[in-house]
mmCIF file of C-alpha atoms and ligand atoms in Angstrom:
data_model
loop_
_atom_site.group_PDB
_atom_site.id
_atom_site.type_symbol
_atom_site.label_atom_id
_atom_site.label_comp_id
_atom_site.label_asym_id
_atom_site.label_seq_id
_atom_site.Cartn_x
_atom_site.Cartn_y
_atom_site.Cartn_z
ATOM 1 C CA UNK A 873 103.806 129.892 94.828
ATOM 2 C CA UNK A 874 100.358 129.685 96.298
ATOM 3 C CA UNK A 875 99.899 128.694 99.451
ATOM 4 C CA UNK A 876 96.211 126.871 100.329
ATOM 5 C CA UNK A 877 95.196 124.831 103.264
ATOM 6 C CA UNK A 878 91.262 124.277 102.251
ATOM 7 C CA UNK A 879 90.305 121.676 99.921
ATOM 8 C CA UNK A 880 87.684 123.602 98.552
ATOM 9 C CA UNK A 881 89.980 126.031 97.347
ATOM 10 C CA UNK A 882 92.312 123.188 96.031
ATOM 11 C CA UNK A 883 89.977 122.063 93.845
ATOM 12 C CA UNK A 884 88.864 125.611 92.148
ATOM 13 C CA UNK A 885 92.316 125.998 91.958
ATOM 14 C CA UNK A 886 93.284 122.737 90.047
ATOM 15 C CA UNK A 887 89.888 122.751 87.750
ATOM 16 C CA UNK A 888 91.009 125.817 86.504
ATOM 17 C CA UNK A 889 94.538 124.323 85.772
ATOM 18 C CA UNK A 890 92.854 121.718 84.021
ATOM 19 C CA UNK A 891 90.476 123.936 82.728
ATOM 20 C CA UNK A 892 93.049 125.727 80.910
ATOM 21 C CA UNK A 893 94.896 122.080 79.949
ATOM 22 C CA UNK A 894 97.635 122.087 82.053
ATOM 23 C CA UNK A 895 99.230 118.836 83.237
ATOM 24 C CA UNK A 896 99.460 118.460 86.916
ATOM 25 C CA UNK A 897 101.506 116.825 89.672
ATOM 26 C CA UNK A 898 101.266 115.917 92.688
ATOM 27 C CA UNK A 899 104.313 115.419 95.116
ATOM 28 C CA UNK A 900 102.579 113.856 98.820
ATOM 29 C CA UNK A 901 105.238 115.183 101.433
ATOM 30 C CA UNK A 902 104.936 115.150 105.183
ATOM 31 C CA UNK A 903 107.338 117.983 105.541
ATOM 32 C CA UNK A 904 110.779 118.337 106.797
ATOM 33 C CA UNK A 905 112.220 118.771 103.416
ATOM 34 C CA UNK A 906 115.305 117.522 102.077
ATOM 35 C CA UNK A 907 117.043 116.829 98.718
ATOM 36 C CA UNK A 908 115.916 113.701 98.108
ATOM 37 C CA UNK A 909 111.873 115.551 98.277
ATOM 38 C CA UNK A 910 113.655 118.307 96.012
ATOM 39 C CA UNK A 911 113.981 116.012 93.393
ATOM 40 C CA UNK A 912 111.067 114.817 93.537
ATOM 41 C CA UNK A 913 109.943 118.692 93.141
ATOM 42 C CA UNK A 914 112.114 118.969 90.311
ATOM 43 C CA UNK A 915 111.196 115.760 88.199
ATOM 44 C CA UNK A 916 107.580 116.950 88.606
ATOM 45 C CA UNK A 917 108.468 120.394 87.076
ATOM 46 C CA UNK A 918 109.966 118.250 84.273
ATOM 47 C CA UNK A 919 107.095 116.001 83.465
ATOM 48 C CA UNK A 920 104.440 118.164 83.421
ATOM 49 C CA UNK A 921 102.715 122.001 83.288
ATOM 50 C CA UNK A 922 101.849 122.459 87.305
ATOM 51 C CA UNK A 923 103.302 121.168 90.306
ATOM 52 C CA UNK A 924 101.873 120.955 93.788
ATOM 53 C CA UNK A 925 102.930 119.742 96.638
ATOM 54 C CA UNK A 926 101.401 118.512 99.777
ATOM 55 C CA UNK A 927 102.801 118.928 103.781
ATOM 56 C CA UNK A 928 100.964 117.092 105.649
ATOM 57 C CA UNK A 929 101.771 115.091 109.100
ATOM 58 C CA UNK A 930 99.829 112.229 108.870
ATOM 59 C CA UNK A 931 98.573 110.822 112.152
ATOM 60 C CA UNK A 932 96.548 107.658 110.828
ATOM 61 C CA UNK A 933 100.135 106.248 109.754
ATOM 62 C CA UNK A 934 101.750 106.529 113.039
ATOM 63 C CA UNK A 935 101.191 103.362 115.962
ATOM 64 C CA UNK A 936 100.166 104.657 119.347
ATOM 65 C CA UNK A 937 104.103 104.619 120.243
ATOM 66 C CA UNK A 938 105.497 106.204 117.258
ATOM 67 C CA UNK A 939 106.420 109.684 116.225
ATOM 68 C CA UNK A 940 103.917 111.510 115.459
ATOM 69 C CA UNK A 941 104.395 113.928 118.299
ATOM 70 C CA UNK A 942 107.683 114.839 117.919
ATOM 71 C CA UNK A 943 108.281 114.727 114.040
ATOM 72 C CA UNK A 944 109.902 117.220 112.456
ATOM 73 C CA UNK A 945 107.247 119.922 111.415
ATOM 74 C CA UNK A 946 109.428 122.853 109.670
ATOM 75 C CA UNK A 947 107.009 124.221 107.307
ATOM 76 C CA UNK A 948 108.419 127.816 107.020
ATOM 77 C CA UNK A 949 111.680 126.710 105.946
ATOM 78 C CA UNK A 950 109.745 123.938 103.737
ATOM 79 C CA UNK A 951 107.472 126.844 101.962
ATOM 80 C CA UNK A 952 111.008 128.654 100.541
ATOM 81 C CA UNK A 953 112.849 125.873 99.759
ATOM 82 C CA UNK A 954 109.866 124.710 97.371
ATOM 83 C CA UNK A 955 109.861 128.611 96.405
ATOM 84 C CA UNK A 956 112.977 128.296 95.244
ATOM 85 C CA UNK A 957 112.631 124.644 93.259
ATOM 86 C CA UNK A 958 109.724 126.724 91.307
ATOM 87 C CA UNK A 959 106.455 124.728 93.031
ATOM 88 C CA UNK A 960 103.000 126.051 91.769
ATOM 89 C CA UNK A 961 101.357 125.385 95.337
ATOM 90 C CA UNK A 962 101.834 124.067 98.298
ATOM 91 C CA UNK A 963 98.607 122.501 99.843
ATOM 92 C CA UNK A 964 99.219 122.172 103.762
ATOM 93 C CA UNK A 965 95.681 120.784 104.857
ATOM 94 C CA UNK A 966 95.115 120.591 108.983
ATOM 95 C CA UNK A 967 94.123 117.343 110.271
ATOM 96 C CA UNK A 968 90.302 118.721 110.563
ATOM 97 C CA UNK A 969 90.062 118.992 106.690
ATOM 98 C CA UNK A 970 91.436 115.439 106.066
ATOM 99 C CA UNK A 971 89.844 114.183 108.759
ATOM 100 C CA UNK A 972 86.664 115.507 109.500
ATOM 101 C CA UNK A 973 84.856 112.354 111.260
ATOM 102 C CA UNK A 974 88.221 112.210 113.110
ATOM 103 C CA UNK A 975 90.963 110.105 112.125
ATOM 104 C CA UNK A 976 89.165 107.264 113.751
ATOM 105 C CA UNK A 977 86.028 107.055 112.371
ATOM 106 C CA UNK A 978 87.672 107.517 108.615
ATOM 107 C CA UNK A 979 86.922 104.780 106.000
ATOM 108 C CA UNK A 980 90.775 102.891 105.014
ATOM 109 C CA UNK A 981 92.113 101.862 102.316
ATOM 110 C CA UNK A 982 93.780 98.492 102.998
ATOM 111 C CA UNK A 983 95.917 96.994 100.623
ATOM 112 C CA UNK A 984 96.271 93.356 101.625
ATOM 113 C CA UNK A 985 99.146 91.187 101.600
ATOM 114 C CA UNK A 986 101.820 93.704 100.723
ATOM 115 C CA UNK A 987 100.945 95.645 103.997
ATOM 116 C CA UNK A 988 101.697 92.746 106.069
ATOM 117 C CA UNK A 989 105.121 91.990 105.615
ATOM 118 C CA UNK A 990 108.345 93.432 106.068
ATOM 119 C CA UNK A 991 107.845 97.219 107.412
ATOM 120 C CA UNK A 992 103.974 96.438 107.787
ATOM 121 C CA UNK A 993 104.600 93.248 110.159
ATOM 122 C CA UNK A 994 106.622 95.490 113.019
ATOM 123 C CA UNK A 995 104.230 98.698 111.949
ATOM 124 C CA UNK A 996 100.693 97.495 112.062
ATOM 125 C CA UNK A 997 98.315 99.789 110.694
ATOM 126 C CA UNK A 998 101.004 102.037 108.888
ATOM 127 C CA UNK A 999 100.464 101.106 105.517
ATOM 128 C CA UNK A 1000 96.439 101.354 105.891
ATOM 129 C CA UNK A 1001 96.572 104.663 107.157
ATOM 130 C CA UNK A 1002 99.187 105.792 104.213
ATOM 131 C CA UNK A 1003 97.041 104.236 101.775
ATOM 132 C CA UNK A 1004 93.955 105.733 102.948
ATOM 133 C CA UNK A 1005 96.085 109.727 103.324
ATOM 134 C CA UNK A 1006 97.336 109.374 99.752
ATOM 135 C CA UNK A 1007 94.080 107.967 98.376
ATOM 136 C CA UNK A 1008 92.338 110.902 100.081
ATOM 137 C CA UNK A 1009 95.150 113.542 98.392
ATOM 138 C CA UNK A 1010 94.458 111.706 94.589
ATOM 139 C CA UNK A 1011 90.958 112.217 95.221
ATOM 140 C CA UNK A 1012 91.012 115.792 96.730
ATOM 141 C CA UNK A 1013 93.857 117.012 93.729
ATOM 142 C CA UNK A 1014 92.958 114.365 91.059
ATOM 143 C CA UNK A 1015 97.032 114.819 89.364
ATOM 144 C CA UNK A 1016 97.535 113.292 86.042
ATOM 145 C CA UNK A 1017 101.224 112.042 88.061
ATOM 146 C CA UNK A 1018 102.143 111.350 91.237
ATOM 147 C CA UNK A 1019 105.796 110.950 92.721
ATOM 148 C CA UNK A 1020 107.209 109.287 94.950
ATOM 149 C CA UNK A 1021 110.945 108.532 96.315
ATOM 150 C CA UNK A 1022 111.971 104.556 96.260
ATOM 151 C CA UNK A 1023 113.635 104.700 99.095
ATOM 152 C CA UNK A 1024 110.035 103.532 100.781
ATOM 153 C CA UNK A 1025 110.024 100.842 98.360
ATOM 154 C CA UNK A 1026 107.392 99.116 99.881
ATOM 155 C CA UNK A 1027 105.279 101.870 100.611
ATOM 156 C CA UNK A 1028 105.885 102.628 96.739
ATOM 157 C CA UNK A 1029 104.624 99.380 95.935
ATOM 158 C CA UNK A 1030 101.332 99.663 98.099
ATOM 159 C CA UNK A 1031 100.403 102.962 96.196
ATOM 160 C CA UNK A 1032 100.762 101.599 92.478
ATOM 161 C CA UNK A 1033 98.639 98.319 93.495
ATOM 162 C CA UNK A 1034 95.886 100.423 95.561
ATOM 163 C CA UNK A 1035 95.935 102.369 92.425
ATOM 164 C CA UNK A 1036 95.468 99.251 90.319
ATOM 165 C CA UNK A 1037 92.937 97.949 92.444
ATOM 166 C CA UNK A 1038 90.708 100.958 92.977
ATOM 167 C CA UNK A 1039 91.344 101.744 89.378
ATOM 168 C CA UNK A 1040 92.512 105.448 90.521
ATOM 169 C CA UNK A 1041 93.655 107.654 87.202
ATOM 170 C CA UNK A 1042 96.818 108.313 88.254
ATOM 171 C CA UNK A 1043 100.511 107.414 86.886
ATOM 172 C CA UNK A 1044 102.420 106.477 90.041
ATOM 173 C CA UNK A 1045 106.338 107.427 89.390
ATOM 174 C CA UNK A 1046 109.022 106.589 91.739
ATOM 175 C CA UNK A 1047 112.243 108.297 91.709
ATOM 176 C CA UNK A 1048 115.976 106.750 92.418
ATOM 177 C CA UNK A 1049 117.024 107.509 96.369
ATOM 178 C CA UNK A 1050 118.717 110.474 96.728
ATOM 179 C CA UNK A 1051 121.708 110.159 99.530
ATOM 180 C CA UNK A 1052 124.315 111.360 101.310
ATOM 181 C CA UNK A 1053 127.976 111.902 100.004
ATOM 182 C CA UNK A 1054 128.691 108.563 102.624
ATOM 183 C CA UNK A 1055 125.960 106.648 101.354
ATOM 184 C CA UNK A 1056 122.696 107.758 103.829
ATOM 185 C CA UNK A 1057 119.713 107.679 102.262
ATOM 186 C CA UNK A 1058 118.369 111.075 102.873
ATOM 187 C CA UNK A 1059 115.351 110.840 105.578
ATOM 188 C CA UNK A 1060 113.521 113.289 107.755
ATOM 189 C CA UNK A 1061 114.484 110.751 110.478
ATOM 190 C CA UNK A 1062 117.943 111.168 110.064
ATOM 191 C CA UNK A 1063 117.469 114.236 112.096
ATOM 192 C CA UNK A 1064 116.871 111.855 114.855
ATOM 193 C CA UNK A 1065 120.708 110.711 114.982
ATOM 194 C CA UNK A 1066 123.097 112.015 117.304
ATOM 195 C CA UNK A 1067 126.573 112.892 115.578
ATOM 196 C CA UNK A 1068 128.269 109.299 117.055
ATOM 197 C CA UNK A 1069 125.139 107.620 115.656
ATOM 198 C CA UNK A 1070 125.386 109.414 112.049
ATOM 199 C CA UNK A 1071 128.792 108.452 111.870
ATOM 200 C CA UNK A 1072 127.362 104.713 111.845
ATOM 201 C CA UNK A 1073 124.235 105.523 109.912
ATOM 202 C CA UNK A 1074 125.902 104.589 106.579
ATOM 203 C CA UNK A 1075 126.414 100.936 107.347
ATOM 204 C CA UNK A 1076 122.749 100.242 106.289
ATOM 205 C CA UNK A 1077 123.538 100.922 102.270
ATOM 206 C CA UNK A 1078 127.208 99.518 102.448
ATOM 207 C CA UNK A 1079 125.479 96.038 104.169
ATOM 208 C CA UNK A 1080 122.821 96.386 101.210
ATOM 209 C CA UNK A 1081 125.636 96.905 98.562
ATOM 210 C CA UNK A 1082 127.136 94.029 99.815
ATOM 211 C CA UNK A 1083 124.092 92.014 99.912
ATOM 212 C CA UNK A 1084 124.292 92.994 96.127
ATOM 213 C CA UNK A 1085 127.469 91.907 95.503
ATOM 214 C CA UNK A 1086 127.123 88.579 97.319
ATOM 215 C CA UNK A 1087 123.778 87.846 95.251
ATOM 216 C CA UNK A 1088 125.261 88.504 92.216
ATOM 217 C CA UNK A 1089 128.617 85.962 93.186
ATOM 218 C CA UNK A 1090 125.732 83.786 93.641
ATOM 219 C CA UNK A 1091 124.879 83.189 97.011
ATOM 220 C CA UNK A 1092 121.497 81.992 98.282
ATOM 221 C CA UNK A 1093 118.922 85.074 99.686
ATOM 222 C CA UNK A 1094 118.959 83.104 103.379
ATOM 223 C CA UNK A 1095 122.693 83.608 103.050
ATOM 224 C CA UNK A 1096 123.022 86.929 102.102
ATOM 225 C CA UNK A 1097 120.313 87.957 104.441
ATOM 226 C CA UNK A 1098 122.090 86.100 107.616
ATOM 227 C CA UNK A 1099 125.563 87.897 107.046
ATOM 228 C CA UNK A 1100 123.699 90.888 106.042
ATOM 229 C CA UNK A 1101 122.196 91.055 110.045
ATOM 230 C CA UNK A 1102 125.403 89.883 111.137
ATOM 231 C CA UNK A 1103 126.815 93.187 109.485
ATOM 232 C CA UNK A 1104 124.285 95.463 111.224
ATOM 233 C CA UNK A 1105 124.910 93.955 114.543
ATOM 234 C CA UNK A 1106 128.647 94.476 114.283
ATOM 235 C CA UNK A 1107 127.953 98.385 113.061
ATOM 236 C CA UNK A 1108 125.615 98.828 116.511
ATOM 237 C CA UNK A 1109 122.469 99.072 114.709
ATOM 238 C CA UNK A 1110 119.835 96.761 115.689
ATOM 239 C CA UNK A 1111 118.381 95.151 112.548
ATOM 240 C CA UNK A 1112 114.297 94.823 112.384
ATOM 241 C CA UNK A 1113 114.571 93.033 109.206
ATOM 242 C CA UNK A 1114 117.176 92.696 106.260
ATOM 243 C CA UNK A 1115 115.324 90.820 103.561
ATOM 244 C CA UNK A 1116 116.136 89.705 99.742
ATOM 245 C CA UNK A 1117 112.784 89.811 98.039
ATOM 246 C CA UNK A 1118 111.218 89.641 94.468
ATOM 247 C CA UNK A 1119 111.020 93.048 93.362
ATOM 248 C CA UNK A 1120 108.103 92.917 91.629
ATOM 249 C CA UNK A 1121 105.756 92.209 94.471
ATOM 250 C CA UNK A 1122 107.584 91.641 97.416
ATOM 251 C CA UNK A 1123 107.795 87.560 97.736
ATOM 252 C CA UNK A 1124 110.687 85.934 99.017
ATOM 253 C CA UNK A 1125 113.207 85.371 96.370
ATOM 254 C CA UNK A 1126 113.814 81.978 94.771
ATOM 255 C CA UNK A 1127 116.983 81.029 92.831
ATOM 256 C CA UNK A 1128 114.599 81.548 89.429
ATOM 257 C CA UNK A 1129 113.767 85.336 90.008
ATOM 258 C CA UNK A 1130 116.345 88.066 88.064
ATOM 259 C CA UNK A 1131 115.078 91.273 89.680
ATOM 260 C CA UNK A 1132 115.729 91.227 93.087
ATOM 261 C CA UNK A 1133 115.442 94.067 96.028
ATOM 262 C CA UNK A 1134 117.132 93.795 98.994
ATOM 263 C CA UNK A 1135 115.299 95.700 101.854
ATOM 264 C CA UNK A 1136 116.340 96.691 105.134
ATOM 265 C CA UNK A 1137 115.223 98.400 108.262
ATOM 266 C CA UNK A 1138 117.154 98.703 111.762
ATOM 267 C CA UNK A 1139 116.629 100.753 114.819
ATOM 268 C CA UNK A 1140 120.022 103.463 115.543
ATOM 269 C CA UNK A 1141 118.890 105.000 119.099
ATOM 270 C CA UNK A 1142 115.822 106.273 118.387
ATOM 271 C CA UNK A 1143 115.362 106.371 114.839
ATOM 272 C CA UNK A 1144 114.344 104.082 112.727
ATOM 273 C CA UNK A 1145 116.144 103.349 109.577
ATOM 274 C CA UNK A 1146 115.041 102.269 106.301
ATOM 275 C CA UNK A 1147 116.492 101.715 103.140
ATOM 276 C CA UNK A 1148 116.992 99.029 100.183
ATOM 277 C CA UNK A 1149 118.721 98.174 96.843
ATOM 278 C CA UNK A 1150 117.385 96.864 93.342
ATOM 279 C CA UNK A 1151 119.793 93.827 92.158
ATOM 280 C CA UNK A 1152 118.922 92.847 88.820
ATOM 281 C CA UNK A 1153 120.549 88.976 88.101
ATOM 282 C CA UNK A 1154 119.162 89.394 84.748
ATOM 283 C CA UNK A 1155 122.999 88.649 83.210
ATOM 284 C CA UNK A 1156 123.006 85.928 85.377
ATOM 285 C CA UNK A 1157 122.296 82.195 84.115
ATOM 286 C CA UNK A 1158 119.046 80.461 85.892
ATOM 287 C CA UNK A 1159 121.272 77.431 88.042
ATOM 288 C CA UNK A 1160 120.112 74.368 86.695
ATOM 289 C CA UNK A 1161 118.673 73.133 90.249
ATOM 290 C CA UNK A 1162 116.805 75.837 90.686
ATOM 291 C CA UNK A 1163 115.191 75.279 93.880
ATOM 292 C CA UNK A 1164 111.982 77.506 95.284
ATOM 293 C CA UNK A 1165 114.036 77.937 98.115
ATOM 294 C CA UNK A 1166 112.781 81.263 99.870
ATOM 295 C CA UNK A 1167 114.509 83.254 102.102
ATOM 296 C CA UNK A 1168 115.128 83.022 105.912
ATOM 297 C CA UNK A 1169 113.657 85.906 107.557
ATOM 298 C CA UNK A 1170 110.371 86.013 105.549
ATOM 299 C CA UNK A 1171 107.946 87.941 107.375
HETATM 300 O O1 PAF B 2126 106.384 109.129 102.357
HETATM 301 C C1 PAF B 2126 105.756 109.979 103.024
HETATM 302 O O2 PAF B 2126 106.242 111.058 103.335
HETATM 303 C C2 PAF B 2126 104.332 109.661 103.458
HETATM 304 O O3 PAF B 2126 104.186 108.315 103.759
HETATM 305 C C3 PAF B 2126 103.271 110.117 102.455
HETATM 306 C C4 PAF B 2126 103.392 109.371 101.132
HETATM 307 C C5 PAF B 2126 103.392 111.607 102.200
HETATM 308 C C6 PAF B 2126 101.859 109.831 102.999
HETATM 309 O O4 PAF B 2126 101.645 110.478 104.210
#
C-alpha cells in the first residue's frame, strides 16, 4: 500500500493509474476505522481496478463546540487494517494541503435545502464544510466511484445532489450500515460511550425498527415519530430528532409516498448518535383519503 500525504504526488500517482486504464475508487474516511469503513474498502476492491482511501480529520465540518479536538485520530492502526483489506493507497493530506488559505478563507460548497434540516438544523455549517472536503477530494483524486456508508443518510444524500448540481463525474455509491451483533450502527463515536451507556446504545435501531413496523401497520409519520421519542426518552437517550421522511429527498412524508426513511439522532452522554432505516410501503395500498399530512417534528 502506498502511503502519500501531498496532492501533487496524488495526482502523478492516479494519472498513471488511469494512464494505464485502471478503474479507481475513492473511499473519503476521517479515520478511526471500523468494519462498517472495511466494507466500504472491500466493495471498492470489488467494483473496480484501484482503491484509495482518504484519512482525513476534517475541521470545516465541526461547530466551534464540537469534536474536532478530541476525535479519534488512530492512523497507525488505520494504515494496517487497510493493509490487510488490500487498499492501493492511503492519501492522509494535513490540514495545510487542503486548506491552504486556511479553512476560513476556503470557497464552500453549499448544498441548499437538504443541509438545513434534520442533522443540518442542530449542526449549522456541517454539511457545507463536508460538501466543500469531499468536493475538494473528487477534484484532487478525480475516482470513476466514490463510497460511502448510509448510515449518514443525509450526508449521503447531500453528496449525490452536489454531484448533480456541479455536474462532478463521479458515481456516488452508498453501502448498507454495517452494525453491531445488538443492533449499533458501527461509528467512530461509539468510542465515546462508557460501558453503562453502550449497554443502552442499541435502543436507537430497535426504536427505528419499530418505527418500521408501526408504518407499515399503518400508522401516521406524526405518530410513529411521537412514540418513537417517547421510546428514546424511556431508554435515557435524549432524542435531537426522530423523523419519518421521504427517502428520496428528505421531505416530510405524506400518506401517498412508498419509500420512506426513518432518521434519528439523540445525544447518550457525550456522544452523539445517529442512525436511520429505509421502509419501503411499496406492498402497501395508497389509503383512499390520502391526506398531505406531514410529519410532526419537521425541521
Ligand atoms: O463520513 C465521514 O467520515 C466524513 O463526513 C467524510 C465523508 C469523510 C468527509 O469528511
Amino acid at each position: 500500500m502506498m502511503l502519500i500525504d501531498a496532492v501533487s504526488s496524488l495526482r502523478r500517482c492516479l494519472t498513471s493509474w488511469r494512464r494505464s486504464g485502471r478503474s479507481i475508487a475513492l473511499v473519503p474516511t476521517m479515520g478511526n476505522l471500523h468494519a462498517g469503513h472495511l466494507a466500504l474498502v472491500r466493495e471498492a476492491r470489488r467494483v473496480t481496478d484501484r482503491t484509495l482511501v482518504s484519512i482525513f480529520v476534517n475541521p470545516l465540518q465541526f461547530g466551534p463546540n464540537e469534536d474536532f479536538g478530541s476525535y479519534p485520530r488512530t492512523l497507525e492502526r488505520d494504515r494496517k487494517l487497510l493493509e490487510a483489506e488490500g487498499t492501493d493507497l492511503l492519501f492522509t493530506p494535513p490540514v495545510q494541503a487542503v486548506y491552504p488559505h486556511g479553512s476560513q478563507d476556503q470557497t464552500r460548497v453549499e448544498v441548499p435545502g437538504l443541509s438545513n434540516i434534520l442533522c443540518g438544523a442542530s449542526r449549522p455549517g456541517h454539511f457545507a464544510g463536508m460538501a466543500t472536503v469531499v468536493c475538494k477530494l473528487f477534484n484532487m483524486a478525480q475516482p470513476d466511484i466514490a463510497i460511502f456508508g448510509e448510515k449518514d443518510y443525509q450526508q449521503l444524500l447531500v453528496i449525490r445532489r452536489m454531484v448533480e448540481d456541479l455536474c462532478l463525474p463521479v458515481e456516488v455509491r452508498g453501502l448498507a450500515t454495517v452494525r453491531e451483533p445488538d443492533g449499533l450502527a458501527m461509528s467512530s463515536r461509539n468510542g465515546y460511550l462508557s460501558p453503562a451507556e453502550r449497554a443502552r446504545a442499541p435502543a436507537l435501531y430497535r426504536a427505528l425498527c419499530q418505527a418500521g413496523e408501526r408504518l407499515r401497520e399503518g400508522l401516521i409519520a406524526g405518530e410513529v415519530e411521537r412514540m418513537g421519542i417517547e421510546e428514546l426518552l424511556v431508554e435515557g437517550l435524549r432524542p435531537d430528532y426522530f423523523s419519518v421522511r421521504r427517502a428520496s429527498d428528505l421531505q416530510p412524508a405524506t400518506t401517498e409516498d412508498r419509500d420512506l426513511v426513518v432518521l434519528t439522532a439523540a445525544y447518550l452522554g457525550t456522544a452523539r448518535l445517529i442512525d436511520n432505516l429505509r421502509v419501503s410501503l411499496r406492498d402497501m395500498a395508497i389509503p383512499a383519503t390520502a391526506a398531505t399530512e406531514g410529519s410532526e417534528n419537521a425541521n
